[in-house]
Amino acid sequence: MNIFEELKARGLVFQTTDEEALVKALTEGQVSYYTGYDPTADSLHLGHLVAILASRRLQLAGHKPYALVGGATGLIGDPSFKDAERSLQTKETVLDWSQKIKDQLSRFLDFENGDNKAELVNNYDWFSDISFIDFLRDVGKYFTVNYMMSKDSVKKRIETGISYTEFAYQIMQGYDFYELNEKHDVSLQIGGSDQWGNMTAGTELIRRKAERTAHVMTVPLITDASGKKFGKSEGNAVWLDADKTSPYELYQFWLNVMDDDAVRFLKIFTFLSLEEIAEIEKEFNAARHERLAQKILAKEVVTLVHGEDAYKQALNITEQLFAGNIRNLSASELKQGLSNVPNYTVKKEDSLNIVDVLVSAAISSSKRQAREDVQNGAIYINGARVQDLEYSLGDTDKIDDQLTVIRRGKKKYFVLDFS
């Protein structure tokens, strides 16, 4: 099985400009290729990971990756299938975000070894030296307005309004491809399927201006249950930065994917062989309630993104919370595991009597309800049931002298913050 056949078998190929020609190029010699990442945030997210891993697979097969950080295009904003124009960022912000993205990419691509080691490029390096007049004369003349208007990403926005700034984005991305083709012999661009219009603008420019053939390959967009893609503009981003999405949260995300998606995601997001995944699929289908595929998927992706120690910590948090063993976790681990539960900052003047705390923290709706909750055995402090109406929280109830976890009933957690 050649690399393109493996990419297809894993569900990583959505579209190509000329599949036969691309397969020929990939099998006959080393191909230089690139994927672009606009710094529209200070971190990449799950939506980027599909293309990143496709790029890594091609590198492992001997081809040479270029990772392009869009220091220039990030100042403009890509209109592709967005309902509204992006907010423009300052140069300083975009340059800072560009560096953070470079650092994240180094986790996945090998920038140090071999004749196919990855290289980082920033399109600000060439756009910053081009005058507006030169760009119109040397690049703009190769694009007709009719061609630009025909792109689906533009058609959708024409109905609601699109600025010339965003309208011209496809020419800028096309020029990126041309520049890399001229200077580094890059002949393949990889990106999400929503980028098809922008990416083929590059192959068109290379064909018309340089009279050479270049290729485009898109990877599928990963969507949630509602059909929305995972991205920051959609409000459901799963970040690759541990400070924005903790390893525990990333673990839980994969642990909770639907059964019908689990094996498909194993092929896309892990480096397990297709043979290994086929064996996992058999065992998984024999007892889906045990969620074997999800557990392996969560382990592999968290380890890939954050390392083995982060995976072990995420697994431990999961197991201890499931068992109710709050005391077995540190304050930092509890902050990961309970990041989405109600949080109440205890004030110096607050009464620490259990009934008063339940009311102050809005755990119980009234003092009467609070007393009933305590007497009925529905209240747990750090996993231990409390039924004494006179009980007051003390220093021994503060985990790492920072927080206390109160559980009401079987599943409703609350965090009291003393820090």
CSV table of N, CA, C and O in Angstrom, one decimal, residues 165-242:
chain,number,residue,atom,x,y,z
A,165,THR,N,-11.3,43.4,1.5
A,165,THR,CA,-10.2,42.8,2.2
A,165,THR,C,-10.3,41.2,2.2
A,165,THR,O,-9.4,40.5,1.8
A,166,GLU,N,-11.5,40.7,2.6
A,166,GLU,CA,-11.7,39.3,2.6
A,166,GLU,C,-11.8,38.7,1.2
A,166,GLU,O,-11.4,37.6,1.0
A,167,PHE,N,-12.4,39.5,0.3
A,167,PHE,CA,-12.6,39.0,-1.1
A,167,PHE,C,-11.2,38.7,-1.7
A,167,PHE,O,-11.1,37.8,-2.4
A,168,ALA,N,-10.2,39.5,-1.3
A,168,ALA,CA,-8.9,39.3,-1.9
A,168,ALA,C,-8.0,38.2,-1.2
A,168,ALA,O,-6.9,37.9,-1.7
A,169,TYR,N,-8.6,37.7,-0.2
A,169,TYR,CA,-7.8,36.7,0.6
A,169,TYR,C,-7.4,35.5,-0.3
A,169,TYR,O,-6.3,35.0,-0.2
A,170,GLN,N,-8.3,35.0,-1.2
A,170,GLN,CA,-7.9,33.9,-2.0
A,170,GLN,C,-6.7,34.2,-2.9
A,170,GLN,O,-5.9,33.3,-3.2
A,171,ILE,N,-6.5,35.4,-3.3
A,171,ILE,CA,-5.4,35.8,-4.2
A,171,ILE,C,-4.1,35.7,-3.3
A,171,ILE,O,-3.1,35.2,-3.8
A,172,MET,N,-4.2,36.1,-2.1
A,172,MET,CA,-3.0,36.1,-1.2
A,172,MET,C,-2.6,34.6,-0.9
A,172,MET,O,-1.5,34.3,-0.9
A,173,GLN,N,-3.6,33.8,-0.6
A,173,GLN,CA,-3.3,32.3,-0.4
A,173,GLN,C,-2.7,31.7,-1.7
A,173,GLN,O,-1.8,30.9,-1.6
A,174,GLY,N,-3.3,32.1,-2.8
A,174,GLY,CA,-2.8,31.6,-4.1
A,174,GLY,C,-1.3,32.0,-4.3
A,174,GLY,O,-0.5,31.2,-4.8
A,175,TYR,N,-1.0,33.2,-3.9
A,175,TYR,CA,0.4,33.7,-4.0
A,175,TYR,C,1.3,33.0,-3.1
A,175,TYR,O,2.5,32.7,-3.4
A,176,ASP,N,0.8,32.6,-1.9
A,176,ASP,CA,1.7,31.8,-1.0
A,176,ASP,C,2.2,30.5,-1.7
A,176,ASP,O,3.3,30.2,-1.7
A,177,PHE,N,1.2,29.8,-2.4
A,177,PHE,CA,1.6,28.6,-3.1
A,177,PHE,C,2.6,28.9,-4.2
A,177,PHE,O,3.6,28.2,-4.4
A,178,TYR,N,2.3,29.9,-4.9
A,178,TYR,CA,3.2,30.3,-6.0
A,178,TYR,C,4.6,30.6,-5.5
A,178,TYR,O,5.6,30.1,-6.0
A,179,GLU,N,4.7,31.4,-4.4
A,179,GLU,CA,6.0,31.7,-3.8
A,179,GLU,C,6.8,30.5,-3.3
A,179,GLU,O,8.0,30.3,-3.6
A,180,LEU,N,6.1,29.6,-2.7
A,180,LEU,CA,6.7,28.3,-2.2
A,180,LEU,C,7.1,27.4,-3.4
A,180,LEU,O,8.1,26.7,-3.3
A,181,ASN,N,6.3,27.4,-4.4
A,181,ASN,CA,6.6,26.7,-5.6
A,181,ASN,C,7.9,27.2,-6.3
A,181,ASN,O,8.8,26.5,-6.7
A,182,GLU,N,8.0,28.6,-6.3
A,182,GLU,CA,9.2,29.2,-7.0
A,182,GLU,C,10.4,29.0,-6.2
A,182,GLU,O,11.5,28.6,-6.7
A,183,LYS,N,10.4,29.1,-4.9
A,183,LYS,CA,11.6,29.1,-4.0
A,183,LYS,C,12.0,27.8,-3.5
A,183,LYS,O,13.1,27.5,-3.2
A,184,HIS,N,11.0,26.9,-3.3
A,184,HIS,CA,11.2,25.6,-2.6
A,184,HIS,C,10.7,24.4,-3.4
A,184,HIS,O,10.7,23.3,-2.9
A,185,ASP,N,10.2,24.6,-4.6
A,185,ASP,CA,9.7,23.6,-5.4
A,185,ASP,C,8.6,22.8,-4.8
A,185,ASP,O,8.4,21.6,-4.9
A,186,VAL,N,7.8,23.5,-4.0
A,186,VAL,CA,6.6,23.0,-3.3
A,186,VAL,C,5.5,22.8,-4.4
A,186,VAL,O,5.1,23.7,-5.1
A,187,SER,N,5.1,21.5,-4.5
A,187,SER,CA,4.1,21.2,-5.6
A,187,SER,C,2.8,20.7,-5.1
A,187,SER,O,1.9,20.3,-5.9
A,188,LEU,N,2.6,20.6,-3.8
A,188,LEU,CA,1.4,20.1,-3.2
A,188,LEU,C,1.0,20.9,-2.0
A,188,LEU,O,1.8,21.2,-1.2
A,189,GLN,N,-0.3,21.3,-1.9
A,189,GLN,CA,-0.8,22.0,-0.8
A,189,GLN,C,-1.9,21.1,-0.1
A,189,GLN,O,-2.7,20.5,-0.8
A,190,ILE,N,-1.9,21.0,1.2
A,190,ILE,CA,-2.8,20.2,2.0
A,190,ILE,C,-3.6,21.1,2.9
A,190,ILE,O,-3.1,22.0,3.5
A,191,GLY,N,-4.9,20.9,3.0
A,191,GLY,CA,-5.8,21.8,3.8
A,191,GLY,C,-7.1,21.2,4.0
A,191,GLY,O,-7.5,20.2,3.4
A,192,GLY,N,-7.9,21.9,4.8
A,192,GLY,CA,-9.3,21.4,5.0
A,192,GLY,C,-10.2,21.6,3.8
A,192,GLY,O,-9.9,22.4,2.9
A,193,SER,N,-11.2,20.8,3.7
A,193,SER,CA,-12.1,20.9,2.5
A,193,SER,C,-12.7,22.2,2.3
A,193,SER,O,-13.1,22.6,1.2
A,194,ASP,N,-12.9,23.0,3.4
A,194,ASP,CA,-13.4,24.4,3.2
A,194,ASP,C,-12.5,25.3,2.6
A,194,ASP,O,-12.8,26.4,2.2
A,195,GLN,N,-11.2,24.9,2.4
A,195,GLN,CA,-10.2,25.7,1.8
A,195,GLN,C,-10.0,25.5,0.3
A,195,GLN,O,-9.2,26.0,-0.4
A,196,TRP,N,-10.8,24.6,-0.3
A,196,TRP,CA,-10.7,24.2,-1.7
A,196,TRP,C,-10.6,25.4,-2.6
A,196,TRP,O,-9.7,25.5,-3.5
A,197,GLY,N,-11.4,26.3,-2.5
A,197,GLY,CA,-11.4,27.5,-3.4
A,197,GLY,C,-10.1,28.3,-3.3
A,197,GLY,O,-9.5,28.7,-4.3
A,198,ASN,N,-9.7,28.6,-2.1
A,198,ASN,CA,-8.4,29.3,-1.9
A,198,ASN,C,-7.2,28.5,-2.4
A,198,ASN,O,-6.3,29.1,-3.0
A,199,MET,N,-7.3,27.2,-2.2
A,199,MET,CA,-6.1,26.4,-2.6
A,199,MET,C,-6.0,26.2,-4.1
A,199,MET,O,-4.9,26.3,-4.6
A,200,THR,N,-7.1,26.1,-4.8
A,200,THR,CA,-7.0,26.0,-6.2
A,200,THR,C,-6.7,27.3,-6.9
A,200,THR,O,-6.3,27.3,-8.0
A,201,ALA,N,-6.9,28.4,-6.1
A,201,ALA,CA,-6.4,29.7,-6.6
A,201,ALA,C,-4.9,29.6,-6.8
A,201,ALA,O,-4.3,30.2,-7.7
A,202,GLY,N,-4.2,28.9,-5.9
A,202,GLY,CA,-2.8,28.7,-6.0
A,202,GLY,C,-2.4,27.9,-7.2
A,202,GLY,O,-1.4,28.2,-8.0
A,203,THR,N,-3.1,26.8,-7.5
A,203,THR,CA,-2.7,26.0,-8.6
A,203,THR,C,-3.0,26.7,-9.9
A,203,THR,O,-2.2,26.6,-10.9
A,204,GLU,N,-4.0,27.5,-9.9
A,204,GLU,CA,-4.3,28.3,-11.1
A,204,GLU,C,-3.2,29.4,-11.4
A,204,GLU,O,-2.8,29.6,-12.5
A,205,LEU,N,-2.8,30.0,-10.3
A,205,LEU,CA,-1.7,31.1,-10.5
A,205,LEU,C,-0.4,30.4,-10.9
A,205,LEU,O,0.3,31.0,-11.8
A,206,ILE,N,-0.1,29.3,-10.4
A,206,ILE,CA,1.2,28.6,-10.8
A,206,ILE,C,1.1,28.1,-12.3
A,206,ILE,O,2.0,28.3,-13.0
A,207,ARG,N,-0.1,27.7,-12.7
A,207,ARG,CA,-0.3,27.3,-14.0
A,207,ARG,C,-0.2,28.4,-15.0
A,207,ARG,O,0.5,28.4,-16.0
A,208,ARG,N,-0.8,29.6,-14.6
A,208,ARG,CA,-0.8,30.7,-15.6
A,208,ARG,C,0.4,31.5,-15.5
A,208,ARG,O,0.9,32.0,-16.6
A,209,LYS,N,1.0,31.7,-14.4
A,209,LYS,CA,2.1,32.6,-14.2
A,209,LYS,C,3.5,31.9,-14.4
A,209,LYS,O,4.4,32.4,-15.0
A,210,ALA,N,3.5,30.6,-14.0
A,210,ALA,CA,4.8,29.9,-14.1
A,210,ALA,C,4.7,28.7,-15.1
A,210,ALA,O,5.8,28.1,-15.3
A,211,GLU,N,3.5,28.5,-15.6
A,211,GLU,CA,3.4,27.4,-16.5
A,211,GLU,C,3.8,26.0,-16.0
A,211,GLU,O,4.5,25.2,-16.7
A,212,ARG,N,3.5,25.8,-14.7
A,212,ARG,CA,3.8,24.5,-14.1
A,212,ARG,C,2.5,23.9,-13.5
A,212,ARG,O,1.5,24.7,-13.3
A,213,THR,N,2.6,22.6,-13.2
A,213,THR,CA,1.4,22.0,-12.6
A,213,THR,C,1.7,21.7,-11.1
A,213,THR,O,2.8,21.3,-10.7
A,214,ALA,N,0.7,22.1,-10.3
A,214,ALA,CA,0.8,21.8,-8.9
A,214,ALA,C,-0.5,21.1,-8.4
A,214,ALA,O,-1.5,21.0,-9.2
A,215,HIS,N,-0.5,20.5,-7.2
A,215,HIS,CA,-1.6,19.7,-6.7
A,215,HIS,C,-2.2,20.2,-5.4
A,215,HIS,O,-1.5,20.9,-4.7
A,216,VAL,N,-3.4,19.9,-5.3
A,216,VAL,CA,-4.1,20.2,-4.0
A,216,VAL,C,-4.8,18.9,-3.5
A,216,VAL,O,-5.3,18.1,-4.3
A,217,MET,N,-4.7,18.7,-2.2
A,217,MET,CA,-5.4,17.6,-1.5
A,217,MET,C,-6.0,18.2,-0.3
A,217,MET,O,-5.4,18.8,0.6
A,218,THR,N,-7.3,18.0,-0.2
A,218,THR,CA,-8.0,18.4,1.0
A,218,THR,C,-8.3,17.2,1.9
A,218,THR,O,-8.6,16.1,1.5
A,219,VAL,N,-8.4,17.5,3.2
A,219,VAL,CA,-8.7,16.5,4.2
A,219,VAL,C,-10.1,16.8,4.7
A,219,VAL,O,-10.6,18.0,4.6
A,220,PRO,N,-10.9,15.9,5.2
A,220,PRO,CA,-12.3,16.1,5.6
A,220,PRO,C,-12.3,17.0,6.9
A,220,PRO,O,-11.4,17.0,7.7
A,221,LEU,N,-13.4,17.8,7.0
A,221,LEU,CA,-13.6,18.6,8.2
A,221,LEU,C,-14.3,17.7,9.2
A,221,LEU,O,-15.2,16.9,8.9
A,222,ILE,N,-13.8,17.8,10.5
A,222,ILE,CA,-14.4,17.0,11.5
A,222,ILE,C,-15.5,17.8,12.2
A,222,ILE,O,-15.3,19.0,12.6
A,223,THR,N,-16.7,17.2,12.3
A,223,THR,CA,-17.8,18.0,12.8
A,223,THR,C,-18.4,17.3,14.1
A,223,THR,O,-18.1,16.2,14.3
A,224,ASP,N,-19.1,18.1,14.9
A,224,ASP,CA,-19.7,17.6,16.1
A,224,ASP,C,-21.1,17.0,15.7
A,224,ASP,O,-21.5,17.0,14.5
A,225,ALA,N,-21.9,16.6,16.7
A,225,ALA,CA,-23.1,16.0,16.4
A,225,ALA,C,-24.1,16.9,15.7
A,225,ALA,O,-25.0,16.4,15.0
A,226,SER,N,-24.0,18.2,15.8
A,226,SER,CA,-24.9,19.1,15.2
A,226,SER,C,-24.4,19.4,13.8
A,226,SER,O,-25.1,20.2,13.0
A,227,GLY,N,-23.3,18.9,13.4
A,227,GLY,CA,-22.8,19.2,12.0
A,227,GLY,C,-21.8,20.4,11.9
A,227,GLY,O,-21.3,20.7,10.9
A,228,LYS,N,-21.6,21.1,13.0
A,228,LYS,CA,-20.6,22.2,13.0
A,228,LYS,C,-19.2,21.7,13.1
A,228,LYS,O,-18.9,20.7,13.8
A,229,LYS,N,-18.3,22.3,12.3
A,229,LYS,CA,-16.9,21.9,12.4
A,229,LYS,C,-16.3,22.4,13.7
A,229,LYS,O,-16.8,23.4,14.3
A,230,PHE,N,-15.2,21.7,14.1
A,230,PHE,CA,-14.6,22.1,15.3
A,230,PHE,C,-13.6,23.3,15.0
A,230,PHE,O,-12.6,23.1,14.4
A,231,GLY,N,-13.9,24.4,15.5
A,231,GLY,CA,-13.1,25.6,15.3
A,231,GLY,C,-13.5,26.7,16.2
A,231,GLY,O,-14.6,26.7,16.8
A,232,LYS,N,-12.6,27.6,16.5
A,232,LYS,CA,-12.8,28.6,17.5
A,232,LYS,C,-14.0,29.6,17.1
A,232,LYS,O,-14.7,30.0,18.0
A,233,SER,N,-14.2,29.8,15.8
A,233,SER,CA,-15.3,30.7,15.4
A,233,SER,C,-16.6,30.1,15.6
A,233,SER,O,-17.6,30.7,15.6
A,234,GLU,N,-16.6,28.7,15.8
A,234,GLU,CA,-17.9,28.0,16.0
A,234,GLU,C,-18.2,27.9,17.5
A,234,GLU,O,-19.3,27.4,17.8
A,235,GLY,N,-17.3,28.3,18.3
A,235,GLY,CA,-17.6,28.3,19.8
A,235,GLY,C,-17.5,27.0,20.4
A,235,GLY,O,-17.9,26.8,21.6
A,236,ASN,N,-16.9,26.0,19.7
A,236,ASN,CA,-16.8,24.7,20.3
A,236,ASN,C,-15.4,24.1,20.2
A,236,ASN,O,-15.2,22.9,20.0
A,237,ALA,N,-14.4,25.0,20.2
A,237,ALA,CA,-13.0,24.6,19.9
A,237,ALA,C,-12.5,23.7,21.0
A,237,ALA,O,-12.7,23.9,22.2
A,238,VAL,N,-11.7,22.7,20.6
A,238,VAL,CA,-10.9,21.8,21.5
A,238,VAL,C,-9.5,22.2,21.1
A,238,VAL,O,-9.0,21.8,20.1
A,239,TRP,N,-8.8,22.9,22.0
A,239,TRP,CA,-7.5,23.5,21.7
A,239,TRP,C,-6.4,22.5,22.0
A,239,TRP,O,-6.5,21.5,22.8
A,240,LEU,N,-5.3,22.7,21.3
A,240,LEU,CA,-4.1,21.8,21.5
A,240,LEU,C,-3.2,22.4,22.6
A,240,LEU,O,-2.2,21.7,22.9
A,241,ASP,N,-3.5,23.6,23.1
A,241,ASP,CA,-2.8,24.2,24.2
A,241,ASP,C,-3.4,23.7,25.5
A,241,ASP,O,-4.6,23.8,25.7
A,242,ALA,N,-2.5,23.1,26.3
A,242,ALA,CA,-3.0,22.5,27.6
A,242,ALA,C,-3.6,23.5,28.5
A,242,ALA,O,-4.5,23.1,29.4
